[in-house]
Amino acid sequence: MASADIANSVLAQAEEIKLQANESFNANKFSQAIDLYTQAIELNGKNAVYWANRAFAHIKLEEYGSAVQDASKAIEVDPKYVKGYYRRGVAYLAMGKLKEALKDFQQVVKVNPNNPDAVKKLKECERAVMKLKFEEAIAVHDVERRSVADSIDFHTIEVEPQYSGARIEGEVVTLDFVKKMMDDFKNQKCLHKRYAYQIVLQTREMLHVLPSLVDITVSDNNHFTVCGDVHGQFYDLLNIFELNGLPSDENPYLFNGDFVDRGSFSLEVILTLFAFKCMSPTAIYLARGNHESKSMNKIYGFEGEVKSKLSETFVEIFAEVFCCLPLAHVINGKVFVVHGGLFSVDGVKLSDIRAIDRFCEPPEEGLMCELLWSDPQPYPGRGPSKRGVGLSFGVDVTKRFLQENNLDLVVRSHEVKDEGYEIEHDGKLITVFSAPNYCDQMGNKGAFIRFQAPDMKPNIVTFSAVPHPDVKPMAYANNFLRLFS
């Protein structure tokens, strides 16, 4: 066969694989689509479409760092390929990098000035950047900032006679109150702001005195449940409690971050978890996720939802409480539980984590950032983060960390998994994710892990999504981001 025929055959094969990748993408099988686009790229790396399509699949999996890399490659291959700039702009936007996104959307309009959709999105981006600049200009430095929570006295807030929802009598949050509140939430009724203030402020007091790394003891023959991301999926949270029982001292839970954002019942989720914490501090433990932060809440819906259902003041108070959340937990000295993952350096001890000053918005590097953002990778060593924040770490990193700290297992969350969980790194690391059919489109199962003392072997329970009222995910998200959803 002539070399030209061979070349054409390879190009045709790449195009056929791209079509298969498109089918996987349209079926929401984004990881499979990435694998297929990769095969097409290996056969023909000079086709900008393959790079941009793979970038889009990375966006769907929230792998925004990888999306930026692929979209940049598409632009390098074909500087006039509009979708390269568009996809990179969307990825920057999702990372909160509005100024970088603006440059890409300006380029989209420059290449394609008669596209009304592109012009509309550019104007929205310009508005968002102007707003950001204004907020930066009037921002008060943390050192000067007075606590909003300290200025609130919930006792002085009157409850109207016609209010028929759940009530806290006095200072104590009871199980009866929490059950009534959850039932009201299930029926899409609101909690009076007096009781919302009481729950959130009491939770803040409890969390504030905890160390950044919390030790949990489970006595012999008792059990302990770890849940992953819930992401505002309140009705799936209720289903977890149906399957595994309500939190109590005899049935304790750890919720491992990302309680809010994306799902449009985030307020109901966070008030339920906080109320159980108030009812009994040892019935429920809460860890910070990367979405318990101002920058994420501003983009992905929690801020908009809180403003809509409660008030702007609550946005500030939740931000303060999120800064009090512990960063990691150790169960019975053996199981290390963290939202994201491990570190860019070896030799990190549990005492180093315990010593982190966590009372701040998450920084963009360092131990706290890595605890919230990192992900495991299937090969040894360390690599750049597919998210653009944190890093990827291999089996050798996991095993060294466990060995140096006399631990048996890492449990983390942070990533959607088809079965609700994944066991990696020779069984030394488990990802658990508790938001089934994530964002109403991923089709994944949810999972939680039950540990029984003293052996502390993980027993993984999976479950499917349950129906919820017709409020779409991201309903309260940043207007600009919704344009690209």
Short mmCIF file of C-alpha atoms in Angstrom, two decimals:
data_model
loop_
_atom_site.label_atom_id
_atom_site.label_comp_id
_atom_site.label_asym_id
_atom_site.label_seq_id
_atom_site.Cartn_x
_atom_site.Cartn_y
_atom_site.Cartn_z
CA MET A 1 0.00 0.00 0.00
CA ALA A 2 1.31 3.48 -0.91
CA SER A 3 2.28 5.79 1.92
CA ALA A 4 -0.52 8.23 0.94
CA ASP A 5 -3.04 5.39 1.18
CA ILE A 6 -1.68 4.40 4.60
CA ALA A 7 -1.95 7.98 5.78
CA ASN A 8 -5.53 8.24 4.54
CA SER A 9 -6.38 4.94 6.19
CA VAL A 10 -5.01 6.21 9.53
CA LEU A 11 -6.98 9.46 9.20
CA ALA A 12 -10.16 7.53 8.42
CA GLN A 13 -9.57 5.28 11.43
CA ALA A 14 -9.11 8.33 13.67
CA GLU A 15 -12.36 9.81 12.35
CA GLU A 16 -14.22 6.57 13.02
CA ILE A 17 -12.93 6.51 16.61
CA LYS A 18 -13.98 10.16 17.04
CA LEU A 19 -17.55 9.22 16.02
CA GLN A 20 -17.52 6.44 18.66
CA ALA A 21 -16.25 8.99 21.20
CA ASN A 22 -19.08 11.35 20.29
CA GLU A 23 -21.59 8.55 20.91
CA SER A 24 -20.08 7.89 24.34
CA PHE A 25 -20.17 11.62 25.11
CA ASN A 26 -23.84 11.87 24.13
CA ALA A 27 -24.57 8.90 26.42
CA ASN A 28 -22.91 10.82 29.31
CA LYS A 29 -20.05 8.28 29.39
CA PHE A 30 -17.46 11.01 29.60
CA SER A 31 -14.49 8.94 30.83
CA GLN A 32 -15.04 6.50 27.98
CA ALA A 33 -15.29 9.43 25.55
CA ILE A 34 -11.94 10.78 26.81
CA ASP A 35 -10.28 7.41 26.21
CA LEU A 36 -11.63 7.28 22.65
CA TYR A 37 -10.72 10.89 21.83
CA THR A 38 -7.23 10.07 23.12
CA GLN A 39 -7.00 7.17 20.66
CA ALA A 40 -8.09 9.47 17.83
CA ILE A 41 -5.49 12.06 18.88
CA GLU A 42 -2.75 9.39 18.93
CA LEU A 43 -3.60 8.59 15.31
CA ASN A 44 -4.01 12.22 14.23
CA GLY A 45 -2.82 14.91 16.63
CA LYS A 46 -3.24 17.62 13.99
CA ASN A 47 -7.03 17.71 14.18
CA ALA A 48 -8.16 20.55 16.46
CA VAL A 49 -11.66 19.05 16.76
CA TYR A 50 -10.35 15.99 18.63
CA TRP A 51 -8.54 18.17 21.18
CA ALA A 52 -11.52 20.48 21.69
CA ASN A 53 -13.95 17.57 22.02
CA ARG A 54 -11.72 15.94 24.63
CA ALA A 55 -11.60 19.30 26.43
CA PHE A 56 -15.42 19.32 26.52
CA ALA A 57 -15.48 15.81 28.04
CA HIS A 58 -12.98 16.96 30.69
CA ILE A 59 -15.28 19.92 31.46
CA LYS A 60 -18.17 17.52 32.03
CA LEU A 61 -16.02 15.62 34.55
CA GLU A 62 -14.98 18.90 36.23
CA GLU A 63 -11.37 18.30 35.14
CA TYR A 64 -10.91 21.93 34.22
CA GLY A 65 -7.10 21.95 34.28
CA SER A 66 -7.01 19.16 31.67
CA ALA A 67 -9.70 20.98 29.67
CA VAL A 68 -7.57 24.13 29.52
CA GLN A 69 -4.59 22.09 28.30
CA ASP A 70 -6.60 20.34 25.57
CA ALA A 71 -8.34 23.50 24.41
CA SER A 72 -4.97 25.28 24.26
CA LYS A 73 -3.67 22.44 22.10
CA ALA A 74 -6.67 22.80 19.78
CA ILE A 75 -5.85 26.52 19.43
CA GLU A 76 -2.20 25.71 18.78
CA VAL A 77 -3.19 23.29 16.00
CA ASP A 78 -5.71 25.72 14.48
CA PRO A 79 -5.59 29.33 15.77
CA LYS A 80 -8.89 30.08 13.98
CA TYR A 81 -10.82 27.20 15.53
CA VAL A 82 -13.48 29.02 17.55
CA LYS A 83 -14.46 26.08 19.76
CA GLY A 84 -10.91 25.91 21.12
CA TYR A 85 -11.22 29.42 22.59
CA TYR A 86 -14.82 28.77 23.63
CA ARG A 87 -14.03 25.56 25.53
CA ARG A 88 -10.99 27.08 27.20
CA GLY A 89 -13.08 30.08 28.23
CA VAL A 90 -15.71 27.81 29.76
CA ALA A 91 -13.02 25.88 31.68
CA TYR A 92 -11.46 29.11 32.98
CA LEU A 93 -14.90 30.31 33.97
CA ALA A 94 -15.61 27.12 35.93
CA MET A 95 -12.29 27.61 37.76
CA GLY A 96 -13.33 31.14 38.70
CA LYS A 97 -10.65 32.66 36.44
CA LEU A 98 -12.97 35.27 34.92
CA LYS A 99 -10.27 37.51 33.47
CA GLU A 100 -8.70 34.64 31.52
CA ALA A 101 -12.18 33.55 30.38
CA LEU A 102 -12.90 37.08 29.15
CA LYS A 103 -9.84 37.03 26.87
CA ASP A 104 -11.00 33.79 25.26
CA PHE A 105 -14.56 34.99 24.68
CA GLN A 106 -13.20 38.20 23.18
CA GLN A 107 -11.28 35.99 20.75
CA VAL A 108 -14.43 33.97 19.97
CA VAL A 109 -16.25 37.16 18.96
CA LYS A 110 -13.21 38.42 17.04
CA VAL A 111 -13.12 35.25 14.93
CA ASN A 112 -16.92 34.97 14.70
CA PRO A 113 -18.36 38.52 15.10
CA ASN A 114 -21.79 37.71 13.66
CA ASN A 115 -22.63 35.00 16.19
CA PRO A 116 -25.30 36.53 18.51
CA ASP A 117 -24.81 33.80 21.12
CA ALA A 118 -21.07 34.51 21.35
CA VAL A 119 -21.69 38.27 21.59
CA LYS A 120 -24.25 37.73 24.37
CA LYS A 121 -21.85 35.56 26.36
CA LEU A 122 -19.02 38.03 25.91
CA LYS A 123 -21.21 40.81 27.34
CA GLU A 124 -22.15 38.62 30.31
CA CYS A 125 -18.46 37.86 30.88
CA GLU A 126 -17.57 41.54 30.74
CA ARG A 127 -20.27 42.27 33.32
CA ALA A 128 -18.98 39.49 35.58
CA VAL A 129 -15.40 40.79 35.39
CA MET A 130 -16.55 44.36 36.14
CA LYS A 131 -18.46 43.08 39.16
CA LEU A 132 -15.40 41.13 40.32
CA LYS A 133 -13.19 44.21 40.03
CA PHE A 134 -15.72 46.22 42.05
CA GLU A 135 -15.89 43.55 44.76
CA GLU A 136 -12.09 43.40 44.92
CA ALA A 137 -11.94 47.19 45.25
CA ILE A 138 -14.35 47.36 48.19
CA ALA A 139 -13.23 44.11 49.86
CA VAL A 140 -12.21 44.32 53.49
CA HIS A 141 -9.06 42.39 54.40
CA ASP A 142 -9.67 39.45 56.74
CA VAL A 143 -7.59 41.12 59.45
CA GLU A 144 -9.95 44.11 59.50
CA ARG A 145 -13.18 42.14 58.99
CA ARG A 146 -15.55 41.91 61.94
CA SER A 147 -17.43 38.65 62.38
CA VAL A 148 -21.01 38.90 61.14
CA ALA A 149 -21.94 35.91 63.28
CA ASP A 150 -20.83 37.74 66.45
CA SER A 151 -23.25 40.58 65.66
CA ILE A 152 -26.35 38.34 65.51
CA ASP A 153 -28.54 37.58 68.52
CA PHE A 154 -31.14 35.10 67.29
CA HIS A 155 -33.08 35.42 70.57
CA THR A 156 -34.29 38.87 69.52
CA ILE A 157 -35.86 37.66 66.26
CA GLU A 158 -39.62 37.27 66.54
CA VAL A 159 -41.47 34.30 65.09
CA GLU A 160 -44.76 35.33 63.52
CA PRO A 161 -47.91 33.65 64.98
CA GLN A 162 -48.86 32.27 61.56
CA TYR A 163 -45.57 30.36 61.21
CA SER A 164 -46.46 26.65 61.24
CA GLY A 165 -43.05 25.10 60.63
CA ALA A 166 -40.54 23.39 62.92
CA ARG A 167 -39.68 25.24 66.15
CA ILE A 168 -36.78 24.96 68.59
CA GLU A 169 -38.00 25.36 72.16
CA GLY A 170 -35.29 27.17 74.11
CA GLU A 171 -31.63 26.45 73.38
CA VAL A 172 -31.71 22.71 72.69
CA VAL A 173 -32.11 21.18 69.22
CA THR A 174 -34.05 17.93 69.66
CA LEU A 175 -34.57 14.94 67.39
CA ASP A 176 -38.28 15.80 67.15
CA PHE A 177 -37.36 19.26 65.83
CA VAL A 178 -34.93 17.83 63.26
CA LYS A 179 -37.50 15.30 62.03
CA LYS A 180 -40.17 18.00 61.68
CA MET A 181 -37.70 20.30 59.88
CA MET A 182 -36.69 17.55 57.43
CA ASP A 183 -40.35 16.78 56.77
CA ASP A 184 -41.02 20.48 56.10
CA PHE A 185 -38.04 20.62 53.76
CA LYS A 186 -39.28 17.50 51.97
CA ASN A 187 -42.53 19.37 51.32
CA GLN A 188 -40.55 22.44 50.13
CA LYS A 189 -41.40 24.55 53.18
CA CYS A 190 -38.88 26.99 54.64
CA LEU A 191 -37.42 27.10 58.14
CA HIS A 192 -37.93 30.37 60.01
CA LYS A 193 -34.76 32.43 59.92
CA ARG A 194 -34.68 32.63 63.74
CA TYR A 195 -34.13 28.87 63.93
CA ALA A 196 -31.80 28.89 60.93
CA TYR A 197 -29.64 31.47 62.76
CA GLN A 198 -29.73 29.38 65.94
CA ILE A 199 -28.61 26.20 64.15
CA VAL A 200 -25.83 27.86 62.17
CA LEU A 201 -24.48 29.91 65.10
CA GLN A 202 -24.52 26.95 67.51
CA THR A 203 -22.73 24.81 64.89
CA ARG A 204 -20.09 27.52 64.51
CA GLU A 205 -19.39 27.45 68.25
CA MET A 206 -18.95 23.67 68.20
CA LEU A 207 -16.72 23.58 65.13
CA HIS A 208 -14.55 26.51 66.19
CA VAL A 209 -13.03 24.68 69.16
CA LEU A 210 -12.15 21.53 67.19
CA PRO A 211 -8.63 20.85 65.88
CA SER A 212 -7.98 20.85 62.12
CA LEU A 213 -7.56 17.06 62.33
CA VAL A 214 -10.20 15.34 64.47
CA ASP A 215 -9.67 11.91 66.04
CA ILE A 216 -12.75 9.67 66.23
CA THR A 217 -12.99 6.61 68.47
CA VAL A 218 -15.42 3.79 67.64
CA SER A 219 -15.72 1.26 70.43
CA ASP A 220 -15.71 -2.49 69.76
CA ASN A 221 -18.81 -3.95 68.07
CA ASN A 222 -20.04 -0.47 67.17
CA HIS A 223 -20.14 0.91 63.65
CA PHE A 224 -19.41 4.21 61.89
CA THR A 225 -20.59 5.48 58.48
CA VAL A 226 -18.64 7.71 56.07
CA CYS A 227 -20.48 9.56 53.29
CA GLY A 228 -18.96 11.45 50.39
CA ASP A 229 -20.17 14.49 48.43
CA VAL A 230 -23.90 15.24 48.70
CA HIS A 231 -23.85 18.47 46.63
CA GLY A 232 -27.25 19.82 47.55
CA GLN A 233 -29.13 16.61 46.70
CA PHE A 234 -31.41 16.74 49.75
CA TYR A 235 -33.78 13.98 48.68
CA ASP A 236 -30.86 11.60 48.20
CA LEU A 237 -29.62 12.58 51.68
CA LEU A 238 -33.03 11.58 53.08
CA ASN A 239 -32.65 8.27 51.23
CA ILE A 240 -29.27 7.65 52.91
CA PHE A 241 -30.99 8.09 56.28
CA GLU A 242 -33.80 5.73 55.17
CA LEU A 243 -31.25 3.08 54.19
CA ASN A 244 -28.82 3.49 57.08
CA GLY A 245 -30.77 5.15 59.90
CA LEU A 246 -30.74 8.70 61.26
CA PRO A 247 -27.53 10.03 62.83
CA SER A 248 -27.30 9.34 66.55
CA ASP A 249 -24.64 8.53 69.15
CA GLU A 250 -25.24 4.84 68.35
CA ASN A 251 -25.30 5.45 64.57
CA PRO A 252 -22.67 8.13 63.91
CA TYR A 253 -21.78 9.59 60.52
CA LEU A 254 -18.96 11.55 58.94
CA PHE A 255 -19.94 13.68 55.92
CA ASN A 256 -16.74 14.25 54.00
CA GLY A 257 -17.21 17.70 52.43
CA ASP A 258 -19.03 19.22 49.44
CA PHE A 259 -22.40 19.39 51.15
CA VAL A 260 -23.47 22.32 48.96
CA ASP A 261 -23.36 23.72 45.39
CA ARG A 262 -24.65 22.34 42.07
CA GLY A 263 -27.73 20.66 43.58
CA SER A 264 -30.51 23.17 44.24
CA PHE A 265 -31.45 21.96 47.74
CA SER A 266 -28.10 22.86 49.30
CA LEU A 267 -29.62 24.95 52.08
CA GLU A 268 -31.83 22.06 53.14
CA VAL A 269 -28.80 19.74 53.18
CA ILE A 270 -26.57 22.02 55.22
CA LEU A 271 -29.24 22.96 57.77
CA THR A 272 -30.10 19.26 58.24
CA LEU A 273 -26.46 18.27 58.80
CA PHE A 274 -25.85 21.25 61.11
CA ALA A 275 -29.05 20.51 63.07
CA PHE A 276 -27.91 16.94 63.73
CA LYS A 277 -24.55 18.34 64.87
CA CYS A 278 -26.36 20.63 67.31
CA MET A 279 -28.57 17.78 68.50
CA SER A 280 -25.55 15.60 69.30
CA PRO A 281 -21.94 16.54 68.44
CA THR A 282 -20.88 12.86 68.33
CA ALA A 283 -23.79 11.80 66.09
CA ILE A 284 -22.32 13.58 63.10
CA TYR A 285 -18.87 14.78 62.04
CA LEU A 286 -18.34 17.26 59.21
CA ALA A 287 -15.24 17.85 57.07
CA ARG A 288 -14.56 20.75 54.74
CA GLY A 289 -14.65 20.17 51.00
CA ASN A 290 -13.38 22.41 48.23
CA HIS A 291 -16.97 23.64 47.74
CA GLU A 292 -17.19 24.98 51.28
CA SER A 293 -15.60 28.21 50.09
CA LYS A 294 -16.75 31.67 48.97
CA SER A 295 -15.31 31.43 45.46
CA MET A 296 -17.05 28.11 44.70
CA ASN A 297 -20.34 29.15 46.36
CA LYS A 298 -20.41 32.33 44.29
CA ILE A 299 -20.17 30.35 41.04
CA TYR A 300 -21.96 27.06 41.69
CA GLY A 301 -25.21 28.08 43.34
CA PHE A 302 -25.04 28.05 47.14
CA GLU A 303 -24.66 31.83 47.45
CA GLY A 304 -27.61 32.45 45.12
CA GLU A 305 -29.73 29.86 46.89
CA VAL A 306 -29.06 31.30 50.35
CA LYS A 307 -29.88 34.83 49.15
CA SER A 308 -33.10 33.54 47.59
CA LYS A 309 -34.28 31.42 50.53
CA LEU A 310 -32.87 33.38 53.50
CA SER A 311 -30.82 36.59 53.12
CA GLU A 312 -27.46 38.09 52.16
CA THR A 313 -26.42 38.07 55.84
CA PHE A 314 -26.62 34.29 55.88
CA VAL A 315 -24.17 34.11 52.97
CA GLU A 316 -21.54 35.78 55.17
CA ILE A 317 -22.36 33.62 58.18
CA PHE A 318 -22.13 30.37 56.24
CA ALA A 319 -18.77 31.51 54.87
CA GLU A 320 -17.55 32.05 58.45
CA VAL A 321 -18.83 28.64 59.58
CA PHE A 322 -17.23 26.87 56.60
CA CYS A 323 -13.88 28.29 57.71
CA CYS A 324 -14.37 26.47 61.03
CA LEU A 325 -14.87 23.03 59.48
CA PRO A 326 -12.08 20.52 60.25
CA LEU A 327 -9.92 19.44 57.30
CA ALA A 328 -9.52 15.72 58.05
CA HIS A 329 -10.46 12.92 60.45
CA VAL A 330 -8.75 9.76 61.70
CA ILE A 331 -10.98 6.88 62.82
CA ASN A 332 -9.56 4.54 65.49
CA GLY A 333 -6.03 5.61 64.59
CA LYS A 334 -6.25 3.62 61.33
CA VAL A 335 -8.51 5.24 58.72
CA PHE A 336 -7.54 8.69 57.38
CA VAL A 337 -10.56 10.50 55.91
CA VAL A 338 -10.12 13.66 53.83
CA HIS A 339 -12.15 15.33 51.10
CA GLY A 340 -9.49 15.59 48.36
CA GLY A 341 -6.23 13.80 48.93
CA LEU A 342 -2.54 13.83 49.75
CA PHE A 343 0.43 16.10 49.34
CA SER A 344 3.07 17.48 46.97
CA VAL A 345 5.81 16.62 49.49
CA ASP A 346 6.67 13.48 51.45
CA GLY A 347 6.98 13.37 55.21
CA VAL A 348 3.69 15.06 56.15
CA LYS A 349 2.70 13.91 59.63
CA LEU A 350 -0.75 13.95 61.23
CA SER A 351 0.64 16.56 63.63
CA ASP A 352 1.34 18.84 60.63
CA ILE A 353 -2.31 18.61 59.57
CA ARG A 354 -3.48 19.18 63.14
CA ALA A 355 -1.37 22.35 63.24
CA ILE A 356 -2.88 23.96 60.09
CA ASP A 357 -4.52 27.32 60.75
CA ARG A 358 -7.70 26.56 58.80
CA PHE A 359 -9.75 29.65 59.73
CA CYS A 360 -9.55 31.23 56.27
CA GLU A 361 -10.64 30.81 52.69
CA PRO A 362 -8.70 27.93 51.11
CA PRO A 363 -5.33 29.05 49.71
CA GLU A 364 -4.24 28.10 46.18
CA GLU A 365 -1.28 26.00 47.35
CA GLY A 366 0.06 24.24 50.42
CA LEU A 367 -1.21 21.48 52.69
CA MET A 368 -4.74 22.88 53.19
CA CYS A 369 -5.26 23.34 49.44
CA GLU A 370 -4.01 19.82 48.72
CA LEU A 371 -6.23 18.23 51.39
CA LEU A 372 -9.27 19.80 49.69
CA TRP A 373 -8.35 19.50 46.00
CA SER A 374 -5.94 16.62 45.21
CA ASP A 375 -6.85 13.41 43.36
CA PRO A 376 -5.26 9.94 43.09
CA GLN A 377 -3.66 8.85 39.81
CA PRO A 378 -3.21 5.25 38.59
CA TYR A 379 0.57 5.47 38.13
CA PRO A 380 3.36 6.13 40.69
CA GLY A 381 4.75 9.52 41.65
CA ARG A 382 3.05 12.87 41.39
CA GLY A 383 1.61 14.80 38.47
CA PRO A 384 -0.23 18.01 37.67
CA SER A 385 -3.86 18.23 38.73
CA LYS A 386 -6.50 17.56 36.09
CA ARG A 387 -8.52 20.24 37.92
CA GLY A 388 -5.89 22.95 37.72
CA VAL A 389 -5.66 23.09 41.55
CA GLY A 390 -3.85 20.68 43.89
CA LEU A 391 -2.06 17.68 42.34
CA SER A 392 -2.39 14.05 41.33
CA PHE A 393 -0.66 11.46 43.55
CA GLY A 394 0.21 7.81 42.97
CA VAL A 395 0.11 4.55 44.92
CA ASP A 396 3.64 5.05 46.26
CA VAL A 397 2.65 8.42 47.76
CA THR A 398 -0.38 6.84 49.43
CA LYS A 399 1.57 3.89 50.86
CA ARG A 400 4.37 6.10 52.20
CA PHE A 401 1.91 8.44 53.91
CA LEU A 402 0.07 5.51 55.53
CA GLN A 403 3.30 3.82 56.64
CA GLU A 404 4.84 6.98 58.10
CA ASN A 405 1.67 7.68 60.11
CA ASN A 406 0.89 4.08 61.12
CA LEU A 407 -2.41 4.13 59.22
CA ASP A 408 -4.18 1.43 57.17
CA LEU A 409 -6.42 3.24 54.69
CA VAL A 410 -7.18 6.58 53.02
CA VAL A 411 -10.86 7.37 52.39
CA ARG A 412 -11.57 10.41 50.23
CA SER A 413 -14.41 11.81 48.12
CA HIS A 414 -14.28 14.71 45.62
CA GLU A 415 -14.89 12.67 42.42
CA VAL A 416 -18.03 11.24 40.86
CA LYS A 417 -17.72 7.46 40.35
CA ASP A 418 -20.04 5.27 38.24
CA GLU A 419 -20.62 2.83 41.10
CA GLY A 420 -20.53 5.51 43.82
CA TYR A 421 -17.07 4.38 44.91
CA GLU A 422 -13.72 3.17 43.59
CA ILE A 423 -10.97 1.18 45.32
CA GLU A 424 -7.47 2.16 44.14
CA HIS A 425 -3.80 2.06 45.12
CA ASP A 426 -3.72 -1.67 45.90
CA GLY A 427 -6.73 -1.37 48.17
CA LYS A 428 -5.15 1.38 50.29
CA LEU A 429 -7.39 4.19 48.99
CA ILE A 430 -11.18 4.35 48.55
CA THR A 431 -13.11 7.16 46.89
CA VAL A 432 -16.72 7.45 48.12
CA PHE A 433 -19.27 9.73 46.44
CA SER A 434 -22.82 10.04 47.81
CA ALA A 435 -24.64 12.09 45.15
CA PRO A 436 -26.30 9.56 42.79
CA ASN A 437 -27.20 10.65 39.24
CA TYR A 438 -25.02 13.69 39.93
CA CYS A 439 -26.49 16.90 38.53
CA ASP A 440 -29.41 14.85 37.15
CA GLN A 441 -27.28 13.66 34.24
CA MET A 442 -24.35 11.43 35.19
CA GLY A 443 -26.33 8.24 35.84
CA ASN A 444 -23.93 7.16 38.62
CA LYS A 445 -24.84 5.35 41.80
CA GLY A 446 -24.15 6.84 45.23
CA ALA A 447 -22.35 5.04 48.05
CA PHE A 448 -21.45 5.17 51.72
CA ILE A 449 -18.99 3.10 53.76
CA ARG A 450 -19.78 1.38 57.07
CA PHE A 451 -16.87 0.48 59.34
CA GLN A 452 -17.32 -1.98 62.21
CA ALA A 453 -14.94 -1.87 65.18
CA PRO A 454 -12.51 -3.34 66.02
CA ASP A 455 -11.42 -4.66 62.59
CA MET A 456 -12.53 -1.47 60.72
CA LYS A 457 -12.91 -3.27 57.40
CA PRO A 458 -14.85 -1.12 54.91
CA ASN A 459 -18.33 -2.35 54.00
CA ILE A 460 -19.52 -0.36 50.98
CA VAL A 461 -23.25 0.17 50.36
CA THR A 462 -24.43 1.56 47.01
CA PHE A 463 -27.77 3.15 46.16
CA SER A 464 -29.58 4.82 43.27
CA ALA A 465 -31.05 8.30 42.95
CA VAL A 466 -34.59 9.03 44.14
CA PRO A 467 -37.04 11.51 42.58
CA HIS A 468 -36.95 15.16 43.64
CA PRO A 469 -39.14 18.20 42.90
CA ASP A 470 -38.68 19.75 39.48
CA VAL A 471 -35.96 22.21 40.41
CA LYS A 472 -32.96 21.74 38.15
CA PRO A 473 -29.37 21.55 39.42
CA MET A 474 -27.55 24.89 39.19
CA ALA A 475 -30.90 26.71 39.40
CA TYR A 476 -29.29 29.32 41.67
CA ALA A 477 -25.86 29.34 40.03
CA ASN A 478 -24.04 32.38 38.72
CA ASN A 479 -26.08 33.71 35.76
CA PHE A 480 -23.03 33.66 33.59
CA LEU A 481 -22.16 30.04 34.36
CA ARG A 482 -25.75 28.96 33.65
CA LEU A 483 -25.37 30.28 30.11
CA PHE A 484 -22.70 27.64 29.52
CA SER A 485 -24.34 24.73 31.35
#
